[in-house]
PDB file of C-alpha atoms in Angstrom:
ATOM      1  CA  GLU A   1     129.848 -62.155  31.460  1.00 84.00           C
ATOM      2  CA  ALA A   2     128.351 -58.900  32.842  1.00 84.00           C
ATOM      3  CA  GLN A   3     125.684 -57.665  30.400  1.00 94.00           C
ATOM      4  CA  VAL A   4     122.185 -56.327  29.831  1.00 97.00           C
ATOM      5  CA  THR A   5     120.070 -58.450  27.709  1.00 97.00           C
ATOM      6  CA  GLN A   6     116.871 -57.421  25.838  1.00 98.00           C
ATOM      7  CA  ASN A   7     114.408 -59.708  24.153  1.00 98.00           C
ATOM      8  CA  PRO A   8     113.265 -59.717  21.446  1.00 97.00           C
ATOM      9  CA  ARG A   9     115.784 -57.964  19.366  1.00 97.00           C
ATOM     10  CA  TYR A  10     113.369 -57.469  16.485  1.00 97.00           C
ATOM     11  CA  LEU A  11     109.616 -57.218  16.687  1.00 97.00           C
ATOM     12  CA  ILE A  12     106.989 -56.538  13.976  1.00 97.00           C
ATOM     13  CA  THR A  13     103.489 -56.167  15.257  1.00 96.00           C
ATOM     14  CA  VAL A  14     100.025 -54.654  14.565  1.00 97.00           C
ATOM     15  CA  THR A  15      98.356 -51.593  16.024  1.00 97.00           C
ATOM     16  CA  GLY A  16      96.684 -52.297  19.382  1.00 97.00           C
ATOM     17  CA  LYS A  17      98.270 -55.713  20.040  1.00 97.00           C
ATOM     18  CA  LYS A  18      99.908 -55.625  23.559  1.00 97.00           C
ATOM     19  CA  LEU A  19     103.574 -56.436  23.703  1.00 97.00           C
ATOM     20  CA  THR A  20     106.325 -56.625  26.311  1.00 98.00           C
ATOM     21  CA  VAL A  21     110.118 -56.072  25.740  1.00 98.00           C
ATOM     22  CA  THR A  22     112.019 -57.688  28.414  1.00 98.00           C
ATOM     23  CA  CYS A  23     115.263 -56.288  29.846  1.00 98.00           C
ATOM     24  CA  SER A  24     117.441 -58.157  32.307  1.00 98.00           C
ATOM     25  CA  GLN A  25     120.847 -57.222  33.949  1.00 97.00           C
ATOM     26  CA  ASN A  26     123.208 -59.687  35.757  1.00 95.00           C
ATOM     27  CA  MET A  27     125.397 -56.976  37.502  1.00 94.00           C
ATOM     28  CA  ASN A  28     123.068 -56.284  40.665  1.00 94.00           C
ATOM     29  CA  HIS A  29     122.609 -52.783  39.417  1.00 93.00           C
ATOM     30  CA  GLU A  30     120.138 -50.493  41.308  1.00 92.00           C
ATOM     31  CA  TYR A  31     119.251 -48.182  38.357  1.00 92.00           C
ATOM     32  CA  MET A  32     117.596 -49.294  35.243  1.00 95.00           C
ATOM     33  CA  SER A  33     116.178 -47.100  32.334  1.00 95.00           C
ATOM     34  CA  TRP A  34     114.478 -47.410  28.993  1.00 98.00           C
ATOM     35  CA  TYR A  35     115.211 -45.194  25.841  1.00 98.00           C
ATOM     36  CA  ARG A  36     113.898 -44.933  22.463  1.00 98.00           C
ATOM     37  CA  GLN A  37     116.013 -43.750  19.502  1.00 97.00           C
ATOM     38  CA  ASP A  38     114.494 -42.128  16.478  1.00 95.00           C
ATOM     39  CA  PRO A  39     116.388 -40.321  13.578  1.00 91.00           C
ATOM     40  CA  GLY A  40     117.411 -36.700  14.377  1.00 89.00           C
ATOM     41  CA  LEU A  41     116.201 -37.055  17.891  1.00 91.00           C
ATOM     42  CA  GLY A  42     119.045 -39.007  19.801  1.00 92.00           C
ATOM     43  CA  LEU A  43     117.907 -41.091  22.650  1.00 95.00           C
ATOM     44  CA  ARG A  44     115.099 -39.997  24.688  1.00 96.00           C
ATOM     45  CA  GLN A  45     114.183 -41.491  28.122  1.00 95.00           C
ATOM     46  CA  ILE A  46     110.945 -43.104  28.636  1.00 97.00           C
ATOM     47  CA  TYR A  47     110.989 -44.480  32.100  1.00 96.00           C
ATOM     48  CA  TYR A  48     113.716 -45.110  34.844  1.00 94.00           C
ATOM     49  CA  SER A  49     113.911 -46.980  38.051  1.00 94.00           C
ATOM     50  CA  MET A  50     116.149 -46.005  40.989  1.00 91.00           C
ATOM     51  CA  ASN A  51     115.531 -49.388  42.735  1.00 91.00           C
ATOM     52  CA  VAL A  52     113.080 -52.017  43.100  1.00 94.00           C
ATOM     53  CA  GLU A  53     109.546 -50.800  43.193  1.00 91.00           C
ATOM     54  CA  VAL A  54     110.575 -47.274  42.359  1.00 91.00           C
ATOM     55  CA  THR A  55     109.891 -46.044  38.878  1.00 95.00           C
ATOM     56  CA  ASP A  56     109.545 -42.558  37.326  1.00 94.00           C
ATOM     57  CA  LYS A  57     108.671 -41.128  34.147  1.00 94.00           C
ATOM     58  CA  GLY A  58     111.339 -39.807  31.734  1.00 93.00           C
ATOM     59  CA  ASP A  59     110.628 -37.293  28.867  1.00 92.00           C
ATOM     60  CA  VAL A  60     108.360 -39.468  26.723  1.00 96.00           C
ATOM     61  CA  PRO A  61     106.367 -41.900  28.945  1.00 96.00           C
ATOM     62  CA  GLU A  62     103.157 -41.647  27.109  1.00 97.00           C
ATOM     63  CA  GLY A  63     101.933 -45.102  25.746  1.00 97.00           C
ATOM     64  CA  TYR A  64     104.339 -47.035  27.860  1.00 98.00           C
ATOM     65  CA  LYS A  65     104.265 -48.780  31.216  1.00 98.00           C
ATOM     66  CA  VAL A  66     107.145 -50.410  33.307  1.00 98.00           C
ATOM     67  CA  SER A  67     107.451 -52.489  36.403  1.00 95.00           C
ATOM     68  CA  ARG A  68     110.494 -53.123  38.617  1.00 97.00           C
ATOM     69  CA  LYS A  69     109.504 -56.150  40.863  1.00 96.00           C
ATOM     70  CA  GLU A  70     112.737 -57.664  40.907  1.00 96.00           C
ATOM     71  CA  LYS A  71     116.233 -55.907  40.878  1.00 96.00           C
ATOM     72  CA  ARG A  72     117.486 -57.649  37.709  1.00 97.00           C
ATOM     73  CA  ASN A  73     114.285 -57.209  35.327  1.00 98.00           C
ATOM     74  CA  PHE A  74     112.782 -54.118  33.996  1.00 98.00           C
ATOM     75  CA  PRO A  75     110.226 -54.925  31.299  1.00 98.00           C
ATOM     76  CA  LEU A  76     108.710 -52.267  28.930  1.00 98.00           C
ATOM     77  CA  ILE A  77     105.066 -52.718  28.186  1.00 98.00           C
ATOM     78  CA  LEU A  78     103.220 -51.318  25.321  1.00 97.00           C
ATOM     79  CA  GLU A  79      99.431 -51.856  26.153  1.00 96.00           C
ATOM     80  CA  SER A  80      98.212 -50.508  22.752  1.00 97.00           C
ATOM     81  CA  PRO A  81     101.012 -49.927  20.435  1.00 97.00           C
ATOM     82  CA  SER A  82     100.678 -47.350  17.539  1.00 97.00           C
ATOM     83  CA  PRO A  83     102.729 -46.676  14.566  1.00 97.00           C
ATOM     84  CA  ASN A  84     104.277 -43.601  16.198  1.00 97.00           C
ATOM     85  CA  GLN A  85     105.954 -46.081  18.523  1.00 98.00           C
ATOM     86  CA  THR A  86     107.997 -47.684  15.833  1.00 98.00           C
ATOM     87  CA  SER A  87     111.551 -47.030  16.997  1.00 98.00           C
ATOM     88  CA  LEU A  88     114.795 -48.590  18.344  1.00 97.00           C
ATOM     89  CA  TYR A  89     114.596 -49.233  22.058  1.00 98.00           C
ATOM     90  CA  PHE A  90     117.451 -49.458  24.474  1.00 98.00           C
ATOM     91  CA  CYS A  91     117.462 -50.662  28.091  1.00 97.00           C
ATOM     92  CA  ALA A  92     120.350 -49.503  30.255  1.00 95.00           C
ATOM     93  CA  SER A  93     121.538 -50.184  33.952  1.00 94.00           C
ATOM     94  CA  SER A  94     124.054 -48.570  36.273  1.00 90.00           C
ATOM     95  CA  GLN A  95     125.496 -49.674  39.612  1.00 87.00           C
ATOM     96  CA  ARG A  96     123.622 -46.758  41.425  1.00 77.00           C
ATOM     97  CA  GLY A  97     121.600 -43.824  40.664  1.00 72.00           C
ATOM     98  CA  PRO A  98     123.100 -41.950  37.726  1.00 67.00           C
ATOM     99  CA  PRO A  99     124.782 -39.944  36.640  1.00 68.00           C
ATOM    100  CA  SER A 100     127.839 -40.607  38.622  1.00 71.00           C
ATOM    101  CA  SER A 101     128.086 -44.228  37.549  1.00 77.00           C
ATOM    102  CA  GLU A 102     128.431 -45.491  34.061  1.00 83.00           C
ATOM    103  CA  GLN A 103     125.286 -46.874  32.045  1.00 88.00           C
ATOM    104  CA  TYR A 104     125.584 -50.288  30.500  1.00 93.00           C
ATOM    105  CA  PHE A 105     123.383 -50.498  27.435  1.00 95.00           C
ATOM    106  CA  GLY A 106     121.571 -53.504  25.993  1.00 96.00           C
ATOM    107  CA  PRO A 107     121.778 -54.273  22.371  1.00 96.00           C
ATOM    108  CA  GLY A 108     118.536 -52.636  21.289  1.00 97.00           C
ATOM    109  CA  THR A 109     115.010 -53.756  20.269  1.00 98.00           C
ATOM    110  CA  ARG A 110     114.034 -52.703  16.960  1.00 97.00           C
ATOM    111  CA  LEU A 111     110.058 -52.423  17.101  1.00 98.00           C
ATOM    112  CA  THR A 112     107.928 -51.841  14.016  1.00 98.00           C
ATOM    113  CA  VAL A 113     104.148 -51.266  14.509  1.00 97.00           C
ATOM    114  CA  THR A 114     101.973 -51.545  11.424  1.00 97.00           C
TER     115      THR A 114
ATOM    116  CA  ALA B   1     114.285 -29.552  33.580  1.00 76.00           C
ATOM    117  CA  GLN B   2     117.293 -30.074  31.277  1.00 88.00           C
ATOM    118  CA  THR B   3     118.023 -29.825  27.604  1.00 93.00           C
ATOM    119  CA  VAL B   4     121.028 -30.876  25.556  1.00 96.00           C
ATOM    120  CA  THR B   5     121.625 -29.615  22.007  1.00 97.00           C
ATOM    121  CA  GLN B   6     124.084 -30.903  19.538  1.00 97.00           C
ATOM    122  CA  SER B   7     123.981 -28.397  16.584  1.00 96.00           C
ATOM    123  CA  GLN B   8     126.037 -30.334  14.223  1.00 97.00           C
ATOM    124  CA  PRO B   9     124.204 -33.371  12.723  1.00 96.00           C
ATOM    125  CA  GLU B  10     127.038 -34.382  10.563  1.00 97.00           C
ATOM    126  CA  MET B  11     130.916 -33.808  10.706  1.00 98.00           C
ATOM    127  CA  SER B  12     133.679 -35.066   8.778  1.00 97.00           C
ATOM    128  CA  VAL B  13     137.386 -35.291   9.309  1.00 98.00           C
ATOM    129  CA  GLN B  14     140.498 -36.601   7.538  1.00 98.00           C
ATOM    130  CA  GLU B  15     142.368 -39.452   9.058  1.00 98.00           C
ATOM    131  CA  ALA B  16     145.115 -38.370  11.495  1.00 97.00           C
ATOM    132  CA  GLU B  17     143.349 -34.851  11.758  1.00 98.00           C
ATOM    133  CA  THR B  18     141.561 -33.298  14.786  1.00 98.00           C
ATOM    134  CA  VAL B  19     137.880 -32.590  15.095  1.00 98.00           C
ATOM    135  CA  THR B  20     135.668 -30.980  17.593  1.00 98.00           C
ATOM    136  CA  LEU B  21     131.956 -31.804  18.334  1.00 98.00           C
ATOM    137  CA  SER B  22     129.940 -29.428  19.957  1.00 98.00           C
ATOM    138  CA  CYS B  23     127.470 -29.754  22.772  1.00 98.00           C
ATOM    139  CA  THR B  24     125.585 -27.230  24.851  1.00 97.00           C
ATOM    140  CA  TYR B  25     123.251 -27.966  27.738  1.00 96.00           C
ATOM    141  CA  ASP B  26     120.885 -26.332  30.260  1.00 94.00           C
ATOM    142  CA  THR B  27     120.084 -27.838  33.659  1.00 89.00           C
ATOM    143  CA  SER B  28     118.591 -26.416  36.747  1.00 86.00           C
ATOM    144  CA  GLU B  29     120.713 -28.812  38.890  1.00 85.00           C
ATOM    145  CA  SER B  30     123.608 -27.519  40.807  1.00 84.00           C
ATOM    146  CA  ASP B  31     125.598 -30.729  40.663  1.00 86.00           C
ATOM    147  CA  TYR B  32     125.493 -32.618  37.520  1.00 89.00           C
ATOM    148  CA  TYR B  33     127.454 -34.824  35.119  1.00 91.00           C
ATOM    149  CA  LEU B  34     128.216 -34.820  31.341  1.00 93.00           C
ATOM    150  CA  PHE B  35     129.183 -37.680  29.187  1.00 94.00           C
ATOM    151  CA  TRP B  36     129.955 -38.332  25.627  1.00 97.00           C
ATOM    152  CA  TYR B  37     128.772 -41.761  24.106  1.00 96.00           C
ATOM    153  CA  LYS B  38     129.873 -43.405  20.776  1.00 97.00           C
ATOM    154  CA  GLN B  39     127.344 -45.376  18.738  1.00 97.00           C
ATOM    155  CA  PRO B  40     129.061 -47.236  15.804  1.00 96.00           C
ATOM    156  CA  PRO B  41     126.886 -48.857  13.138  1.00 93.00           C
ATOM    157  CA  SER B  42     126.495 -51.828  15.252  1.00 93.00           C
ATOM    158  CA  ARG B  43     124.121 -49.651  17.357  1.00 93.00           C
ATOM    159  CA  GLN B  44     126.395 -50.427  20.540  1.00 93.00           C
ATOM    160  CA  MET B  45     126.555 -47.632  23.062  1.00 94.00           C
ATOM    161  CA  ILE B  46     130.145 -47.028  24.218  1.00 94.00           C
ATOM    162  CA  LEU B  47     131.139 -44.490  26.947  1.00 93.00           C
ATOM    163  CA  VAL B  48     133.774 -42.407  25.600  1.00 96.00           C
ATOM    164  CA  ILE B  49     134.325 -39.726  28.452  1.00 94.00           C
ATOM    165  CA  ARG B  50     132.792 -38.392  31.549  1.00 93.00           C
ATOM    166  CA  GLN B  51     133.034 -34.911  33.182  1.00 92.00           C
ATOM    167  CA  GLU B  52     131.808 -34.009  36.676  1.00 90.00           C
ATOM    168  CA  ALA B  53     130.520 -30.450  36.665  1.00 89.00           C
ATOM    169  CA  TYR B  54     132.082 -29.638  39.992  1.00 88.00           C
ATOM    170  CA  LYS B  55     135.724 -30.439  38.566  1.00 87.00           C
ATOM    171  CA  GLN B  56     137.228 -27.397  36.682  1.00 83.00           C
ATOM    172  CA  GLN B  57     139.911 -29.695  35.102  1.00 88.00           C
ATOM    173  CA  ASN B  58     138.864 -31.002  31.719  1.00 91.00           C
ATOM    174  CA  ALA B  59     138.613 -34.771  31.365  1.00 90.00           C
ATOM    175  CA  THR B  60     140.822 -36.600  29.147  1.00 90.00           C
ATOM    176  CA  GLU B  61     140.873 -40.201  27.787  1.00 91.00           C
ATOM    177  CA  ASN B  62     143.755 -40.970  25.274  1.00 94.00           C
ATOM    178  CA  ARG B  63     142.875 -39.239  22.063  1.00 96.00           C
ATOM    179  CA  PHE B  64     139.549 -37.832  23.450  1.00 97.00           C
ATOM    180  CA  SER B  65     139.392 -34.774  25.571  1.00 96.00           C
ATOM    181  CA  VAL B  66     136.583 -32.214  26.490  1.00 96.00           C
ATOM    182  CA  ASN B  67     136.438 -28.529  26.674  1.00 96.00           C
ATOM    183  CA  PHE B  68     134.163 -27.901  29.512  1.00 95.00           C
ATOM    184  CA  GLN B  69     132.840 -24.342  29.748  1.00 95.00           C
ATOM    185  CA  LYS B  70     130.666 -24.245  32.795  1.00 93.00           C
ATOM    186  CA  ALA B  71     129.505 -20.709  32.677  1.00 93.00           C
ATOM    187  CA  ALA B  72     128.813 -20.980  28.862  1.00 95.00           C
ATOM    188  CA  LYS B  73     127.054 -24.531  29.428  1.00 95.00           C
ATOM    189  CA  SER B  74     129.262 -25.890  26.735  1.00 96.00           C
ATOM    190  CA  PHE B  75     130.758 -29.334  26.582  1.00 96.00           C
ATOM    191  CA  SER B  76     132.537 -30.153  23.430  1.00 97.00           C
ATOM    192  CA  LEU B  77     134.499 -33.218  22.543  1.00 98.00           C
ATOM    193  CA  LYS B  78     137.872 -33.080  20.813  1.00 98.00           C
ATOM    194  CA  ILE B  79     139.146 -36.067  18.930  1.00 98.00           C
ATOM    195  CA  SER B  80     142.817 -35.928  18.008  1.00 97.00           C
ATOM    196  CA  ASP B  81     144.638 -38.209  15.497  1.00 97.00           C
ATOM    197  CA  SER B  82     141.301 -39.358  14.159  1.00 98.00           C
ATOM    198  CA  GLN B  83     141.157 -42.983  13.044  1.00 97.00           C
ATOM    199  CA  LEU B  84     138.854 -44.824  10.747  1.00 97.00           C
ATOM    200  CA  GLY B  85     137.281 -46.605  13.852  1.00 96.00           C
ATOM    201  CA  ASP B  86     136.188 -43.420  15.166  1.00 97.00           C
ATOM    202  CA  ALA B  87     133.386 -43.130  12.575  1.00 97.00           C
ATOM    203  CA  ALA B  88     130.149 -43.192  14.534  1.00 98.00           C
ATOM    204  CA  MET B  89     127.260 -41.234  15.842  1.00 97.00           C
ATOM    205  CA  TYR B  90     128.497 -39.311  18.998  1.00 98.00           C
ATOM    206  CA  LEU B  91     125.872 -38.531  21.624  1.00 97.00           C
ATOM    207  CA  CYS B  92     126.217 -35.978  24.518  1.00 97.00           C
ATOM    208  CA  LEU B  93     124.433 -36.654  27.716  1.00 94.00           C
ATOM    209  CA  ALA B  94     123.545 -34.635  30.834  1.00 92.00           C
ATOM    210  CA  GLY B  95     122.293 -35.680  34.146  1.00 87.00           C
ATOM    211  CA  GLY B  96     121.685 -34.031  37.543  1.00 82.00           C
ATOM    212  CA  THR B  97     122.480 -35.906  40.789  1.00 77.00           C
ATOM    213  CA  SER B  98     119.251 -35.288  42.440  1.00 74.00           C
ATOM    214  CA  TYR B  99     117.064 -37.690  40.575  1.00 75.00           C
ATOM    215  CA  GLY B 100     117.454 -40.168  37.734  1.00 82.00           C
ATOM    216  CA  LYS B 101     116.402 -38.294  34.581  1.00 86.00           C
ATOM    217  CA  LEU B 102     118.935 -38.195  31.995  1.00 90.00           C
ATOM    218  CA  THR B 103     119.018 -36.273  28.696  1.00 93.00           C
ATOM    219  CA  PHE B 104     120.733 -36.924  25.491  1.00 95.00           C
ATOM    220  CA  GLY B 105     121.413 -34.612  22.604  1.00 96.00           C
ATOM    221  CA  GLN B 106     120.319 -35.285  19.054  1.00 96.00           C
ATOM    222  CA  GLY B 107     123.637 -36.857  18.043  1.00 96.00           C
ATOM    223  CA  THR B 108     126.488 -35.967  15.595  1.00 97.00           C
ATOM    224  CA  ILE B 109     127.354 -38.316  12.854  1.00 97.00           C
ATOM    225  CA  LEU B 110     131.160 -38.249  12.388  1.00 98.00           C
ATOM    226  CA  THR B 111     132.673 -39.583   9.131  1.00 98.00           C
ATOM    227  CA  VAL B 112     136.510 -40.130   8.921  1.00 98.00           C
ATOM    228  CA  HIS B 113     138.059 -39.998   5.456  1.00 97.00           C
ATOM    229  CA  PRO B 114     141.186 -42.089   4.722  1.00 95.00           C
TER     230      PRO B 114
END
């Protein structure tokens, strides 16, 4: 089944404790992206990757890191999480660079930083 | 830079009636795409409809259609014969073709009354 998977789905952590949210797609898609969703703000793009080893900042990259060493994986790294990073996070992928092709979204990761 | 604005945080409609959700955008890109996504309470992201900016004809998908006014930078979504299953958050999305940055609007929560 074609899908985008994220792990973990739920995470509660403390301020300053490094964490990684994994994202993997099995569709051989070139483009991958991370978003955060907060009430009243819609989804905001954190980072995106047009292909392996190519990443660029979205609108809200501060406090986040990403890497794209393999085509299928695009992990989101929070080196020192803070409470303002409490949010719902989505990973997405598309066959080629958007916006011409549809994005496929993962199920979301609910992160709480205390 | 690009911005997307959904000025209606909440809308409601009676079952079988028609409702229009508004979206305005601004982009420096000459070639771009616009999308509407549906997000039900499950948080799944579902593509509703897509519009290529270079096409003058408004996109239609069954009960969903758009009114694309390029000069006014407006991209509204019309839902005809509303059904209870249409209740969700609707998110407008814009993206230019020259790079991978995508911008969502703030979202509109649609309630459908029986």
